[in-house]
Coordinates of C-alpha atoms in Angstrom, one line a residue:
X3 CA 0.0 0.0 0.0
X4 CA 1.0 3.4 -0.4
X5 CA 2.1 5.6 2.0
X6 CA -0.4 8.0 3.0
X7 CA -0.5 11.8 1.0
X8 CA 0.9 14.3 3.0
X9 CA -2.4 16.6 2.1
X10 CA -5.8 17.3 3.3
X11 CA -8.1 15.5 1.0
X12 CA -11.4 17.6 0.9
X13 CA -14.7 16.1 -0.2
X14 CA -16.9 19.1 -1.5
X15 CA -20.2 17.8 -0.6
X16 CA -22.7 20.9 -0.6
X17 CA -24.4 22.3 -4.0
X18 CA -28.4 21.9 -4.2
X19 CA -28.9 19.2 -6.5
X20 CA -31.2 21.4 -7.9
X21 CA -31.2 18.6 -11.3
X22 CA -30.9 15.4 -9.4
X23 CA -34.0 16.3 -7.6
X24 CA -32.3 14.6 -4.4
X25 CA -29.1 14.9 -1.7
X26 CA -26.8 13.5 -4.6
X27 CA -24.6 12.9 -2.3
X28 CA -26.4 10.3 -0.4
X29 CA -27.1 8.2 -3.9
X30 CA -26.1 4.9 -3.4
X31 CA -23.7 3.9 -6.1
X32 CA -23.1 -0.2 -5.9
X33 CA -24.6 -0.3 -2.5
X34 CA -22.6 2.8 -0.7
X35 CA -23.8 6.4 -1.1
X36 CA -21.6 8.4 -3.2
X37 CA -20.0 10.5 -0.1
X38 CA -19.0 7.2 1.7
X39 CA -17.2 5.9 -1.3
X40 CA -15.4 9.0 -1.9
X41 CA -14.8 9.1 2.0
X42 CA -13.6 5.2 2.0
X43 CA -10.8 6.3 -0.8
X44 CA -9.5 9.6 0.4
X45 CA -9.2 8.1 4.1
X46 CA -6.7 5.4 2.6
X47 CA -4.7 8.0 0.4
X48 CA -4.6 11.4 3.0
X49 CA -3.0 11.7 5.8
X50 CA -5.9 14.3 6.8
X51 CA -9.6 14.2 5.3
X52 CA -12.5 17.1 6.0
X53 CA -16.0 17.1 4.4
X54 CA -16.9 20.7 3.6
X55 CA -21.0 20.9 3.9
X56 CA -23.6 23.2 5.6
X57 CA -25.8 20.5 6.6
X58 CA -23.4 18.7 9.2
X59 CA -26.2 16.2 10.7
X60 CA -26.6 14.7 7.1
X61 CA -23.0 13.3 6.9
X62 CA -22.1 12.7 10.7
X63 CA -22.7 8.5 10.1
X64 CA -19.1 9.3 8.3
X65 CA -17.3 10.3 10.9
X66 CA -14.8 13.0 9.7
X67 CA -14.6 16.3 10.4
X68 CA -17.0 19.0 8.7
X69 CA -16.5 22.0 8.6
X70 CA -19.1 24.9 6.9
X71 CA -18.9 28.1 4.5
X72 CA -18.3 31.5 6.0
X73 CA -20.8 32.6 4.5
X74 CA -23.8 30.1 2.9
X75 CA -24.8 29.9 -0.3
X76 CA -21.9 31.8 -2.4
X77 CA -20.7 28.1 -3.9
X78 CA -18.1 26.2 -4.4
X79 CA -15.7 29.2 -4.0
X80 CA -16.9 29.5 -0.5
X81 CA -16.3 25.1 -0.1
X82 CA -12.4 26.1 -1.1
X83 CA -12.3 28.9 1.8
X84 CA -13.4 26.5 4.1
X85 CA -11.3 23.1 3.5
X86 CA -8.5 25.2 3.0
X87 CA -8.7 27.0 6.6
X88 CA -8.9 23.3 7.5
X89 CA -6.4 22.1 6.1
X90 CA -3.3 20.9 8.3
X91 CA -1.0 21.0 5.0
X92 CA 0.3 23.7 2.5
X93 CA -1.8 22.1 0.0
X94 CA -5.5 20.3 -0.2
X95 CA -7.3 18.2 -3.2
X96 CA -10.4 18.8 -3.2
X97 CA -13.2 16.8 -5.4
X98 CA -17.0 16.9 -5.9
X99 CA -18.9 14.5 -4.0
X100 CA -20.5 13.3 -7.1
X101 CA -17.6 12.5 -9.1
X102 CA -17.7 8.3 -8.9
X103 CA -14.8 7.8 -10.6
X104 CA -11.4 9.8 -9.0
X105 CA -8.3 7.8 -9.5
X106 CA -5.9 7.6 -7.5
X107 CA -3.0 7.3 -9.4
X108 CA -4.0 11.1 -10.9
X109 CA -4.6 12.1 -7.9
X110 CA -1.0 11.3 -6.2
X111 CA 0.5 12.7 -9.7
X112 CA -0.8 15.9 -9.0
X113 CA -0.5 16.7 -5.6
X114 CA 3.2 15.4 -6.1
X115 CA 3.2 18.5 -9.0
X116 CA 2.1 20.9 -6.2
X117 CA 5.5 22.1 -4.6
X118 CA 6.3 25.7 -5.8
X119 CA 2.4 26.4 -7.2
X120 CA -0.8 27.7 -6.1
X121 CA -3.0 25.3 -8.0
X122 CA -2.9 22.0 -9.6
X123 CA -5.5 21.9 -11.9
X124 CA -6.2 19.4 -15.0
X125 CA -7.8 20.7 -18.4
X126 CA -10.1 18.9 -21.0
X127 CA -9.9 20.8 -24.3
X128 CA -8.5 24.2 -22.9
X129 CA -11.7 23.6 -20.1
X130 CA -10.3 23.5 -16.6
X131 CA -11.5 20.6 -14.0
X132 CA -11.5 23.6 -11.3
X133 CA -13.6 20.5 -8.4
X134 CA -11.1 18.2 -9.1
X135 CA -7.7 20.1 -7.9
X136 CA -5.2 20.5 -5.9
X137 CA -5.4 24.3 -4.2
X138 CA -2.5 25.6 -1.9
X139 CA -2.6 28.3 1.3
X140 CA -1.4 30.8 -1.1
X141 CA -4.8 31.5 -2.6
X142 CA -6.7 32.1 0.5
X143 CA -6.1 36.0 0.3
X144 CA -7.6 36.2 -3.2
X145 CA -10.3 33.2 -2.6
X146 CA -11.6 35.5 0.3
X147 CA -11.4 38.6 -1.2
X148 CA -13.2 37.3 -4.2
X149 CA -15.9 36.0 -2.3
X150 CA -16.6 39.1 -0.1
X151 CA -16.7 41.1 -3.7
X152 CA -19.3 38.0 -4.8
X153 CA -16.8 37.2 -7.9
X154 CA -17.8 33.4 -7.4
X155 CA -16.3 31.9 -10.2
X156 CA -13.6 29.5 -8.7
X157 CA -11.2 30.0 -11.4
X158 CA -11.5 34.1 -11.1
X159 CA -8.6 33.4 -8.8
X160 CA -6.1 31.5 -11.6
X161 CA -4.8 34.3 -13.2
X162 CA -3.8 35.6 -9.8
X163 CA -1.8 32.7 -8.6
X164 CA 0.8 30.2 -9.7
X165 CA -1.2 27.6 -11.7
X166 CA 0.0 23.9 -13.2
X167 CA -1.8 22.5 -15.7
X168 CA -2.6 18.7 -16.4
X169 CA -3.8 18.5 -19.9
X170 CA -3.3 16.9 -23.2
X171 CA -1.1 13.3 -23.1
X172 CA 0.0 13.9 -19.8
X173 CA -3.3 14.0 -18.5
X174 CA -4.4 10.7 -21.2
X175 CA -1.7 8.2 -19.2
X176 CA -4.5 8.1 -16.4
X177 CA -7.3 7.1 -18.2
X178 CA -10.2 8.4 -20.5
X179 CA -10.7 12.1 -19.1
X180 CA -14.6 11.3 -20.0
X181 CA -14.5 8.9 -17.0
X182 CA -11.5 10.6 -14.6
X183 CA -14.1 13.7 -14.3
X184 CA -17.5 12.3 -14.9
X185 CA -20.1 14.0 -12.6
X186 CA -23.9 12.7 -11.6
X187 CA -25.9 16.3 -12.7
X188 CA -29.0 14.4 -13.5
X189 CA -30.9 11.4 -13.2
X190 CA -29.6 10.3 -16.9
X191 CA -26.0 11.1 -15.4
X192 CA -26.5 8.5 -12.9
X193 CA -28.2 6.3 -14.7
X194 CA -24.9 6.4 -16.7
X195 CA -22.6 6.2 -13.9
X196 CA -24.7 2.9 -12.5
X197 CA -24.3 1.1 -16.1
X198 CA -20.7 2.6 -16.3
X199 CA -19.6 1.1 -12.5
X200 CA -21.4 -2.5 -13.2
X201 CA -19.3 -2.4 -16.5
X202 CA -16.2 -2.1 -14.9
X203 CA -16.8 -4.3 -11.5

């Protein structure tokens, strides 16, 4: 086994699900609700794991620390303030709760990329995978900023920090990209992500 990542792995696990039309974080994807199989993984690869969410009572079965936005409701900018003040180490991965399919090989390539940048980030077509990244300290100060000026876009902070890319064949060695970032939006997402994981078990 390998040793454990010397990183806070932070499992973003707020968002409405305003598509899904339930908690998509509690879908149960071959018998274990999304968050629990995320949780399950990042507890055997971080040395430190924290579930960012506002509704702490939903997720305490999980037992890991939570932690909540500063301020509600501003979005996944606000989830990257939060694990990051968490954080024990320089630098934290961070993934959407309802992304199935994370691997960990990627993920221990990039937060071994992190050392002297900001942001490790991978890229699909010149389109930036901004939930499924590592972020460092060093972008707290424009993160917070950003978010008491409501500029909510989590990548409004790239060009304001020292950013590494994962793209093209680098990014190809770890798999189909379609699968390495595939997230359950709607119920034809998971319908796709149930056929996709009974394929592949």
């Amino acid at each position: 086994m390998d040793p454990k990542l010397q990183a806070c792995g932070v499992i973003l696990a707020g968002g409405r699900s305003t598509r899904m039309g339930s908690n998509k974080a509690l879908l149960e994807l071959e018998g274990e609700p999304l968050v629990s199989r995320l949780a399950r993984r990042f507890t055997g690869w971080f040395e430190q794991v924290v579930v960012v969410t506002n509704t702490p009572d939903e997720y305490a079965f999980l037992q890991l620390p939570m932690v909540g936005d500063r301020i509600p409701g501003l979005g996944p900018l606000g989830g990257l303030e939060a694990g990051l003040r968490a954080s024990r180490f320089e630098h934290a991965f961070f993934c959407a709760v309802d992304m199935p399919f994370v691997d960990e090989a990627l993920v221990r390539f990039m937060v071994g990329e992190a050392r002297g940048y900001d942001i490790v980030v991978p890229a699909v077509d010149g389109e930036f995978e901004p939930m499924h990244a590592v972020y460092g300290k060093g972008c707290l100060p424009f993160i917070t900023r950003n978010l008491d000026s409501r500029r909510l876009r989590l990548v409004s902070i790239f060009d304001e920090v020292r950013v590494r890319v994962v793209e093209g064949e680098e990014l190809l060695r770890f798999g189909d990209p379609a699968r390495l970032f595939f997230n359950c939006n709607t119920p034809a997402d998971w319908e796709q992500a149930r056929l996709r994981a009974r394929q592949e078990g």
